[in-house]
Amino acid sequence: MLYSHFCHQIFAYPLGTKRLVLALSGGLDSRVMLDLLARFINEHPDYHADAVYVHHGLSTNADIWAQQCVVWAESSGLRCDIERVHCELGGGASVEQAARNARYQALSNHIQAGDTLLTAQHADDQIETVLLALKRGSGPAGLAAMPVLTTFALGQHLRPLLAISRADIESYGILHQLQWVEDESNQDQRYDRNFIRHQITPLLNDRWPGIRKAVSRSAYLCGEQEGLLEELLSYQLQQALQADGSLRITENISTRLGMALIRQWLKQQAVIMPSLAQLEQIWFNVVQAKVDANPQVCWQQYQVRRYQQQLYLLEQWPDISDWQHEVIINQPCQLPQALGAVCLQQHAQAGLRLPYTDEVVSIRFDYLGPEIKPQGRSGKRKFKKLLQEYQVPSWLRRRTPMLFYGEQLVAIADVFIVDEFIAPVTATTTVQFIWQRS
């Protein structure tokens, strides 16, 4: 029965290619799916399958589990790759969330165009996911929990066993005399999911035997409502989206519609969604801030800022205003924090004058000197005023590379050149200040 259900799920959804990639942890659920997948491939040779074990490095047994997964996969006729990852903690992320993020990032590397990732979540996992969403106070998007099928990387992500109970999966494993690993962390009830699994779900199942189907149905309905909302808002969202990826919010929009558009915009960016309180801060403290304000809302590694009635989603970067690096003509200078590279390139056309022999050429990200006069301007102005006039958003004013000769500002990449450093028309050799963004 379980195998027929598995086959039905594979055939129920159109696959871009006939290549399936199993996320194999070696636990009961994925071990059973490996057996189901091996049977399926044997009966349908036009399909191809591989397995991937993600080594988080969180358990001393992980090396043993990895090798065991390779053995089980090979005995089933599949290749199993081992992906070693590092779980980045911080920014409020739990160990569970960090491991999950690292795992799916690693798995995405194995999904080529049209491929399908298979994971072994089941109906009991769905209950846990819904209860965790309730604990967080999630809306329909969160309560939709895990869909059976969703887009993933260059392909899609299918959960064929999402309607099956863990008890049925275990019965299959015992019946077919399968072996699997037991992750000791699954017994640690300090983790919320384990607490629900051991303390809450058994009580719910005893009291209401149909709870799995009921929760799955509610999650499905929430997903339908979220999909409908996304469809209804698609036109307004396209109208509000700007060429640079920012979101323009018009003055006459209602709070409810505005917040819904912001949620859909953030969802398109595939970021960790802000909480309701943070979303309200974006609306009331950023969108509705005074015109001359410089508002922002931060969460995780992200921030939303406003500039000229447009919202920008940005990563939070450490301050680099003290960073500087010497530059040699015709040699690229790599910038920090994925900002690309700059080059002072020798040229035969109009441009900057060559530096004098006693002038050290450097790149910096801050200027605290006197007023300056850009090329084409009639007089000098304060640096901050100039950046405002040249419409450089506040968060880019210390992330845009600046060229210095000695202690004198020469140019700001893609913004302006200081007038006194323009080469005379009689110069046969000049330099161009080029910024190549990542």
Short mmCIF file of C-alpha atoms in Angstrom, two decimals:
data_model
loop_
_atom_site.label_atom_id
_atom_site.label_comp_id
_atom_site.label_asym_id
_atom_site.label_seq_id
_atom_site.Cartn_x
_atom_site.Cartn_y
_atom_site.Cartn_z
CA MET A 1 0.00 0.00 0.00
CA LEU A 2 2.78 2.43 0.89
CA TYR A 3 4.63 1.68 -2.33
CA SER A 4 1.53 2.21 -4.46
CA HIS A 5 0.95 5.54 -2.70
CA PHE A 6 4.57 6.55 -3.41
CA CYS A 7 4.21 5.69 -7.10
CA HIS A 8 0.91 7.56 -7.30
CA GLN A 9 2.56 10.71 -5.88
CA ILE A 10 5.40 10.51 -8.39
CA PHE A 11 3.00 10.18 -11.29
CA ALA A 12 0.50 12.73 -9.93
CA TYR A 13 2.82 15.68 -10.49
CA PRO A 14 4.45 16.55 -13.81
CA LEU A 15 8.23 16.33 -13.55
CA GLY A 16 10.51 18.59 -15.57
CA THR A 17 12.96 15.73 -15.96
CA LYS A 18 12.86 12.13 -14.81
CA ARG A 19 15.73 12.62 -12.39
CA LEU A 20 14.92 12.26 -8.70
CA VAL A 21 17.27 13.32 -5.88
CA LEU A 22 16.63 11.83 -2.45
CA ALA A 23 17.67 13.69 0.70
CA LEU A 24 18.97 10.69 2.66
CA SER A 25 19.65 11.16 6.37
CA GLY A 26 19.67 7.47 7.23
CA GLY A 27 16.78 7.83 9.68
CA LEU A 28 13.65 5.71 9.47
CA ASP A 29 11.71 7.98 7.11
CA SER A 30 14.37 8.57 4.46
CA ARG A 31 15.59 4.96 4.78
CA VAL A 32 12.11 3.72 3.91
CA MET A 33 11.90 6.19 1.04
CA LEU A 34 15.23 4.91 -0.27
CA ASP A 35 13.73 1.42 -0.44
CA LEU A 36 10.58 2.75 -2.14
CA LEU A 37 12.65 4.75 -4.61
CA ALA A 38 14.87 1.77 -5.44
CA ARG A 39 11.80 -0.34 -6.20
CA PHE A 40 10.35 2.45 -8.32
CA ILE A 41 13.56 2.92 -10.35
CA ASN A 42 13.82 -0.84 -10.88
CA GLU A 43 10.28 -0.95 -12.29
CA HIS A 44 10.62 2.32 -14.26
CA PRO A 45 14.10 2.34 -15.84
CA ASP A 46 13.35 5.57 -17.74
CA TYR A 47 13.70 7.37 -14.39
CA HIS A 48 17.06 8.11 -12.76
CA ALA A 49 17.76 8.69 -9.06
CA ASP A 50 20.60 9.79 -6.81
CA ALA A 51 20.87 10.33 -3.06
CA VAL A 52 22.55 13.06 -1.02
CA TYR A 53 23.60 12.85 2.62
CA VAL A 54 24.07 16.27 4.28
CA HIS A 55 26.75 16.12 6.97
CA HIS A 56 25.97 18.91 9.48
CA GLY A 57 28.83 18.07 11.81
CA LEU A 58 26.50 18.33 14.80
CA SER A 59 26.88 14.71 15.95
CA THR A 60 29.96 12.62 16.63
CA ASN A 61 28.17 9.81 14.78
CA ALA A 62 27.71 11.78 11.56
CA ASP A 63 30.71 10.19 9.79
CA ILE A 64 29.36 6.71 10.53
CA TRP A 65 25.87 7.69 9.34
CA ALA A 66 27.29 9.17 6.15
CA GLN A 67 29.17 5.99 5.25
CA GLN A 68 26.17 3.86 6.13
CA CYS A 69 23.99 5.91 3.79
CA VAL A 70 26.51 5.42 1.00
CA VAL A 71 26.42 1.64 1.56
CA TRP A 72 22.60 1.51 1.65
CA ALA A 73 22.30 3.68 -1.47
CA GLU A 74 24.83 1.63 -3.44
CA SER A 75 23.12 -1.61 -2.47
CA SER A 76 19.91 -0.06 -3.81
CA GLY A 77 21.57 0.87 -7.09
CA LEU A 78 21.91 4.61 -6.32
CA ARG A 79 24.91 6.90 -5.96
CA CYS A 80 25.05 8.82 -2.69
CA ASP A 81 27.01 12.07 -2.45
CA ILE A 82 28.10 13.44 0.93
CA GLU A 83 27.71 17.20 1.41
CA ARG A 84 29.52 18.72 4.39
CA VAL A 85 28.00 21.96 5.67
CA HIS A 86 28.62 24.46 8.43
CA CYS A 87 25.59 25.64 10.40
CA GLU A 88 25.73 29.42 10.74
CA LEU A 89 24.28 30.45 14.09
CA GLY A 90 23.36 33.98 15.08
CA GLY A 91 20.76 36.55 14.09
CA GLY A 92 18.21 34.80 16.32
CA ALA A 93 18.33 31.54 14.35
CA SER A 94 17.97 28.29 16.34
CA VAL A 95 20.22 25.28 15.80
CA GLU A 96 17.29 23.55 14.07
CA GLN A 97 16.72 26.47 11.71
CA ALA A 98 20.42 26.91 10.98
CA ALA A 99 20.75 23.18 10.19
CA ARG A 100 17.69 23.28 7.97
CA ASN A 101 18.96 26.33 6.05
CA ALA A 102 22.36 24.72 5.53
CA ARG A 103 20.77 21.42 4.50
CA TYR A 104 18.54 22.88 1.80
CA GLN A 105 21.31 25.13 0.51
CA ALA A 106 23.50 22.05 0.08
CA LEU A 107 20.70 20.06 -1.55
CA SER A 108 20.01 22.87 -4.02
CA ASN A 109 23.49 22.30 -5.47
CA HIS A 110 22.34 18.86 -6.67
CA ILE A 111 19.15 19.98 -8.39
CA GLN A 112 19.64 20.68 -12.07
CA ALA A 113 17.00 22.25 -14.30
CA GLY A 114 13.75 20.30 -14.00
CA ASP A 115 14.99 17.80 -11.37
CA THR A 116 12.88 16.80 -8.37
CA LEU A 117 14.11 16.74 -4.77
CA LEU A 118 12.44 14.06 -2.63
CA THR A 119 12.23 14.42 1.15
CA ALA A 120 10.52 12.06 3.57
CA GLN A 121 8.34 14.32 5.73
CA HIS A 122 5.13 12.61 6.83
CA ALA A 123 1.77 13.42 8.44
CA ASP A 124 3.20 13.58 11.97
CA ASP A 125 5.81 16.06 10.76
CA GLN A 126 2.99 18.15 9.34
CA ILE A 127 1.27 18.28 12.74
CA GLU A 128 4.51 19.45 14.33
CA THR A 129 4.99 22.12 11.67
CA VAL A 130 1.45 23.47 12.11
CA LEU A 131 1.75 23.56 15.91
CA LEU A 132 5.08 25.38 15.66
CA ALA A 133 3.44 27.89 13.30
CA LEU A 134 0.62 28.39 15.84
CA LYS A 135 3.22 28.92 18.57
CA ARG A 136 4.80 31.67 16.45
CA GLY A 137 1.41 33.26 15.80
CA SER A 138 1.64 32.67 12.05
CA GLY A 139 -1.04 33.59 9.54
CA PRO A 140 -2.32 31.51 6.60
CA ALA A 141 1.13 31.35 4.94
CA GLY A 142 2.71 29.80 8.03
CA LEU A 143 -0.25 27.56 8.80
CA ALA A 144 -0.10 26.20 5.26
CA ALA A 145 2.97 24.39 6.65
CA MET A 146 4.59 22.01 4.16
CA PRO A 147 3.06 21.63 0.69
CA VAL A 148 3.30 18.32 -1.15
CA LEU A 149 4.94 20.05 -4.10
CA THR A 150 6.77 23.37 -4.35
CA THR A 151 9.43 24.94 -6.54
CA PHE A 152 13.00 24.42 -5.36
CA ALA A 153 16.29 25.69 -6.80
CA LEU A 154 16.15 24.96 -10.55
CA GLY A 155 13.53 22.25 -10.14
CA GLN A 156 10.90 21.23 -7.62
CA HIS A 157 10.54 19.66 -4.19
CA LEU A 158 8.16 16.74 -3.69
CA ARG A 159 7.11 15.20 -0.35
CA PRO A 160 5.46 11.91 -1.41
CA LEU A 161 4.78 10.64 2.15
CA LEU A 162 3.19 13.78 3.58
CA ALA A 163 -0.20 12.06 4.02
CA ILE A 164 1.31 8.93 5.63
CA SER A 165 1.67 8.44 9.40
CA ARG A 166 5.01 7.67 10.98
CA ALA A 167 3.50 4.44 12.35
CA ASP A 168 2.76 3.23 8.81
CA ILE A 169 6.27 4.12 7.70
CA GLU A 170 7.76 2.23 10.64
CA SER A 171 5.57 -0.80 9.90
CA TYR A 172 6.93 -0.82 6.34
CA GLY A 173 10.51 -0.65 7.61
CA ILE A 174 9.99 -3.55 10.03
CA LEU A 175 8.12 -5.65 7.46
CA HIS A 176 10.94 -5.27 4.93
CA GLN A 177 13.63 -5.77 7.59
CA LEU A 178 15.27 -2.44 6.88
CA GLN A 179 17.97 -0.95 9.05
CA TRP A 180 18.20 2.74 9.89
CA VAL A 181 20.12 5.07 12.17
CA GLU A 182 18.77 6.68 15.32
CA ASP A 183 19.83 10.29 15.76
CA GLU A 184 20.32 10.82 19.50
CA SER A 185 19.25 14.46 19.15
CA ASN A 186 15.73 13.29 18.27
CA GLN A 187 15.24 12.45 21.95
CA ASP A 188 16.35 15.89 23.17
CA GLN A 189 13.14 17.65 24.18
CA ARG A 190 14.88 21.00 24.52
CA TYR A 191 14.13 21.26 20.81
CA ASP A 192 10.54 22.36 20.24
CA ARG A 193 9.87 19.86 17.47
CA ASN A 194 11.03 16.96 19.64
CA PHE A 195 8.90 18.19 22.55
CA ILE A 196 5.82 18.21 20.32
CA ARG A 197 6.73 14.80 18.86
CA HIS A 198 7.11 13.08 22.23
CA GLN A 199 4.70 14.98 24.47
CA ILE A 200 1.93 16.52 22.36
CA THR A 201 1.32 14.50 19.19
CA PRO A 202 0.72 11.16 20.98
CA LEU A 203 -1.97 12.78 23.15
CA LEU A 204 -3.64 14.35 20.12
CA ASN A 205 -3.62 11.05 18.23
CA ASP A 206 -5.06 9.16 21.21
CA ARG A 207 -7.82 11.71 21.70
CA TRP A 208 -8.60 12.31 18.02
CA PRO A 209 -7.40 9.48 15.73
CA GLY A 210 -8.29 11.58 12.68
CA ILE A 211 -6.13 14.53 13.72
CA ARG A 212 -3.51 13.93 11.03
CA LYS A 213 -6.02 14.20 8.22
CA ALA A 214 -7.72 17.18 9.85
CA VAL A 215 -4.45 19.08 10.25
CA SER A 216 -3.39 18.24 6.71
CA ARG A 217 -6.74 19.49 5.41
CA SER A 218 -6.45 22.76 7.35
CA ALA A 219 -2.89 23.26 6.13
CA TYR A 220 -4.04 22.63 2.57
CA LEU A 221 -6.90 25.15 2.90
CA CYS A 222 -4.55 27.77 4.34
CA GLY A 223 -2.25 27.16 1.40
CA GLU A 224 -5.15 27.63 -1.00
CA GLN A 225 -6.10 30.92 0.64
CA GLU A 226 -2.51 32.13 0.50
CA GLY A 227 -2.30 31.13 -3.17
CA LEU A 228 -5.55 32.97 -3.92
CA LEU A 229 -4.29 36.10 -2.17
CA GLU A 230 -1.06 35.93 -4.15
CA GLU A 231 -3.01 35.60 -7.39
CA LEU A 232 -5.32 38.53 -6.56
CA LEU A 233 -2.39 40.76 -5.61
CA SER A 234 -0.19 39.83 -8.56
CA TYR A 235 -1.28 42.80 -10.72
CA GLN A 236 -0.83 45.39 -7.96
CA LEU A 237 2.52 43.87 -7.07
CA GLN A 238 3.77 44.06 -10.65
CA GLN A 239 2.67 47.70 -10.82
CA ALA A 240 4.47 48.51 -7.57
CA LEU A 241 7.72 46.67 -8.40
CA GLN A 242 10.49 48.89 -9.76
CA ALA A 243 13.28 47.97 -12.15
CA ASP A 244 15.84 47.91 -9.31
CA GLY A 245 13.74 45.44 -7.27
CA SER A 246 12.36 48.04 -4.87
CA LEU A 247 8.67 48.39 -4.02
CA ARG A 248 6.85 51.68 -4.58
CA ILE A 249 4.03 52.36 -2.12
CA THR A 250 1.47 54.93 -3.23
CA GLU A 251 -0.02 57.36 -0.72
CA ASN A 252 -3.65 56.33 -1.19
CA ILE A 253 -3.18 52.62 -0.42
CA SER A 254 -4.86 51.15 2.66
CA THR A 255 -2.91 49.69 5.55
CA ARG A 256 -4.28 46.19 4.94
CA LEU A 257 -3.46 46.17 1.23
CA GLY A 258 -0.11 47.84 1.76
CA MET A 259 1.04 45.29 4.33
CA ALA A 260 -0.19 42.45 2.10
CA LEU A 261 1.84 43.83 -0.82
CA ILE A 262 4.93 44.11 1.36
CA ARG A 263 4.50 40.47 2.45
CA GLN A 264 4.19 39.30 -1.16
CA TRP A 265 7.20 41.40 -2.16
CA LEU A 266 9.32 39.89 0.63
CA LYS A 267 8.04 36.42 -0.25
CA GLN A 268 9.30 36.89 -3.80
CA GLN A 269 12.74 37.72 -2.38
CA ALA A 270 12.80 34.30 -0.64
CA VAL A 271 13.85 35.78 2.70
CA ILE A 272 12.92 34.74 6.22
CA MET A 273 9.64 36.54 6.75
CA PRO A 274 9.41 39.21 9.45
CA SER A 275 7.01 38.76 12.34
CA LEU A 276 3.66 40.56 12.41
CA ALA A 277 5.12 43.15 14.79
CA GLN A 278 8.06 43.74 12.43
CA LEU A 279 5.74 43.94 9.41
CA GLU A 280 3.68 46.57 11.25
CA GLN A 281 6.89 48.48 12.01
CA ILE A 282 7.74 48.45 8.30
CA TRP A 283 4.35 49.94 7.52
CA PHE A 284 3.96 52.47 10.33
CA ASN A 285 7.61 53.40 11.00
CA VAL A 286 9.09 53.16 7.51
CA VAL A 287 6.36 53.65 4.90
CA GLN A 288 4.59 56.34 6.90
CA ALA A 289 7.67 58.08 8.28
CA LYS A 290 8.24 61.77 7.52
CA VAL A 291 9.67 62.61 4.12
CA ASP A 292 13.04 63.70 5.51
CA ALA A 293 13.37 60.69 7.84
CA ASN A 294 15.81 57.80 7.32
CA PRO A 295 13.76 54.90 8.73
CA GLN A 296 14.65 51.21 8.77
CA VAL A 297 13.44 47.92 10.25
CA CYS A 298 15.91 45.07 10.81
CA TRP A 299 15.37 41.34 11.39
CA GLN A 300 17.63 38.34 10.98
CA GLN A 301 20.27 39.47 8.46
CA TYR A 302 17.87 41.73 6.56
CA GLN A 303 16.67 45.31 6.70
CA VAL A 304 13.99 47.29 4.91
CA ARG A 305 14.66 50.96 4.21
CA ARG A 306 12.83 53.70 2.34
CA TYR A 307 14.11 56.13 -0.24
CA GLN A 308 11.87 58.41 -2.29
CA GLN A 309 8.70 56.47 -1.42
CA GLN A 310 10.27 53.17 -2.40
CA LEU A 311 11.11 50.28 -0.11
CA TYR A 312 14.45 48.50 -0.46
CA LEU A 313 15.33 45.09 0.95
CA LEU A 314 18.97 45.03 2.02
CA GLU A 315 21.35 42.75 3.80
CA GLN A 316 22.83 43.96 7.07
CA TRP A 317 26.55 44.47 6.60
CA PRO A 318 29.20 45.44 9.17
CA ASP A 319 30.42 49.04 8.96
CA ILE A 320 33.31 49.52 6.48
CA SER A 321 33.75 53.29 6.81
CA ASP A 322 37.29 52.72 8.20
CA TRP A 323 38.31 50.33 5.40
CA GLN A 324 40.94 51.50 2.90
CA HIS A 325 43.26 49.86 0.43
CA GLU A 326 46.12 51.13 -1.73
CA VAL A 327 45.54 51.04 -5.49
CA ILE A 328 48.04 50.43 -8.29
CA ILE A 329 47.18 51.70 -11.76
CA ASN A 330 45.83 49.00 -14.11
CA GLN A 331 45.52 46.47 -11.27
CA PRO A 332 42.03 45.55 -9.93
CA CYS A 333 41.41 46.22 -6.24
CA GLN A 334 38.97 43.81 -4.60
CA LEU A 335 36.39 45.46 -2.36
CA PRO A 336 34.98 43.97 0.85
CA GLN A 337 31.52 42.48 1.42
CA ALA A 338 30.80 41.37 -2.16
CA LEU A 339 30.99 44.95 -3.48
CA GLY A 340 33.05 43.85 -6.47
CA ALA A 341 36.28 45.48 -7.58
CA VAL A 342 37.58 48.86 -8.73
CA CYS A 343 40.34 49.68 -11.14
CA LEU A 344 42.23 52.86 -11.96
CA GLN A 345 42.75 52.19 -15.63
CA GLN A 346 45.21 54.10 -17.83
CA HIS A 347 43.47 55.75 -20.76
CA ALA A 348 44.20 57.94 -23.79
CA GLN A 349 40.95 59.92 -23.69
CA ALA A 350 39.63 62.57 -21.32
CA GLY A 351 39.62 61.51 -17.69
CA LEU A 352 41.40 61.98 -14.37
CA ARG A 353 44.92 63.28 -14.18
CA LEU A 354 47.62 60.78 -13.27
CA PRO A 355 48.61 60.76 -9.59
CA TYR A 356 51.86 62.49 -8.70
CA THR A 357 54.75 60.35 -7.54
CA ASP A 358 54.30 61.47 -3.92
CA GLU A 359 50.52 60.80 -3.89
CA VAL A 360 49.47 57.48 -2.40
CA VAL A 361 46.40 56.25 -4.30
CA SER A 362 43.77 54.51 -2.16
CA ILE A 363 40.16 53.41 -2.02
CA ARG A 364 38.04 54.34 0.98
CA PHE A 365 34.37 54.44 1.96
CA ASP A 366 34.18 57.65 3.98
CA TYR A 367 35.09 61.31 3.60
CA LEU A 368 35.33 63.86 6.41
CA GLY A 369 37.18 66.64 4.58
CA PRO A 370 36.23 70.15 3.46
CA GLU A 371 33.65 71.18 0.86
CA ILE A 372 34.29 69.98 -2.67
CA LYS A 373 33.37 70.99 -6.21
CA PRO A 374 32.30 68.17 -8.57
CA GLN A 375 32.97 68.43 -12.28
CA GLY A 376 30.39 70.63 -13.99
CA ARG A 377 29.24 72.38 -10.80
CA SER A 378 29.53 76.12 -10.18
CA GLY A 379 30.71 75.99 -6.59
CA LYS A 380 31.74 73.90 -3.65
CA ARG A 381 29.26 72.06 -1.45
CA LYS A 382 29.36 69.99 1.71
CA PHE A 383 29.91 66.29 1.06
CA LYS A 384 26.63 65.14 2.66
CA LYS A 385 24.67 67.73 0.70
CA LEU A 386 26.25 66.58 -2.55
CA LEU A 387 25.31 62.94 -1.95
CA GLN A 388 21.73 64.03 -1.32
CA GLU A 389 21.71 66.12 -4.50
CA TYR A 390 23.14 63.22 -6.51
CA GLN A 391 20.39 61.04 -5.02
CA VAL A 392 22.66 58.49 -3.38
CA PRO A 393 20.51 56.54 -0.84
CA SER A 394 21.70 56.91 2.75
CA TRP A 395 22.71 53.23 3.09
CA LEU A 396 24.97 53.46 0.02
CA ARG A 397 26.85 56.57 1.15
CA ARG A 398 29.37 54.48 3.05
CA ARG A 399 29.26 51.52 0.67
CA THR A 400 30.24 53.33 -2.53
CA PRO A 401 34.01 53.26 -3.27
CA MET A 402 35.83 56.61 -3.20
CA LEU A 403 39.16 57.32 -4.87
CA PHE A 404 41.79 59.33 -2.99
CA TYR A 405 45.12 60.84 -4.02
CA GLY A 406 46.88 61.21 -0.71
CA GLU A 407 44.23 62.68 1.62
CA GLN A 408 42.28 64.40 -1.15
CA LEU A 409 39.03 62.99 -2.50
CA VAL A 410 39.29 62.52 -6.27
CA ALA A 411 36.08 60.75 -7.27
CA ILE A 412 33.12 58.72 -6.08
CA ALA A 413 32.47 55.71 -8.28
CA ASP A 414 29.52 56.24 -10.64
CA VAL A 415 28.58 59.51 -8.87
CA PHE A 416 30.99 62.36 -9.63
CA ILE A 417 34.59 63.42 -10.21
CA VAL A 418 36.12 66.27 -8.21
CA ASP A 419 36.70 69.14 -10.63
CA GLU A 420 40.35 69.90 -9.76
CA PHE A 421 41.43 66.35 -10.65
CA ILE A 422 40.21 66.44 -14.26
CA ALA A 423 43.18 66.04 -16.58
CA PRO A 424 43.97 69.07 -18.79
CA VAL A 425 42.97 68.78 -22.44
CA THR A 426 46.66 68.70 -23.37
CA ALA A 427 47.27 65.51 -21.37
CA THR A 428 48.17 62.51 -23.50
CA THR A 429 47.54 59.99 -20.72
CA THR A 430 44.71 59.95 -18.18
CA VAL A 431 43.07 57.38 -15.92
CA GLN A 432 39.49 56.15 -15.62
CA PHE A 433 37.99 55.13 -12.26
CA ILE A 434 35.96 51.96 -12.96
CA TRP A 435 33.73 50.09 -10.51
CA GLN A 436 32.85 46.50 -11.45
CA ARG A 437 30.05 45.37 -9.17
CA SER A 438 29.67 41.71 -8.17
#
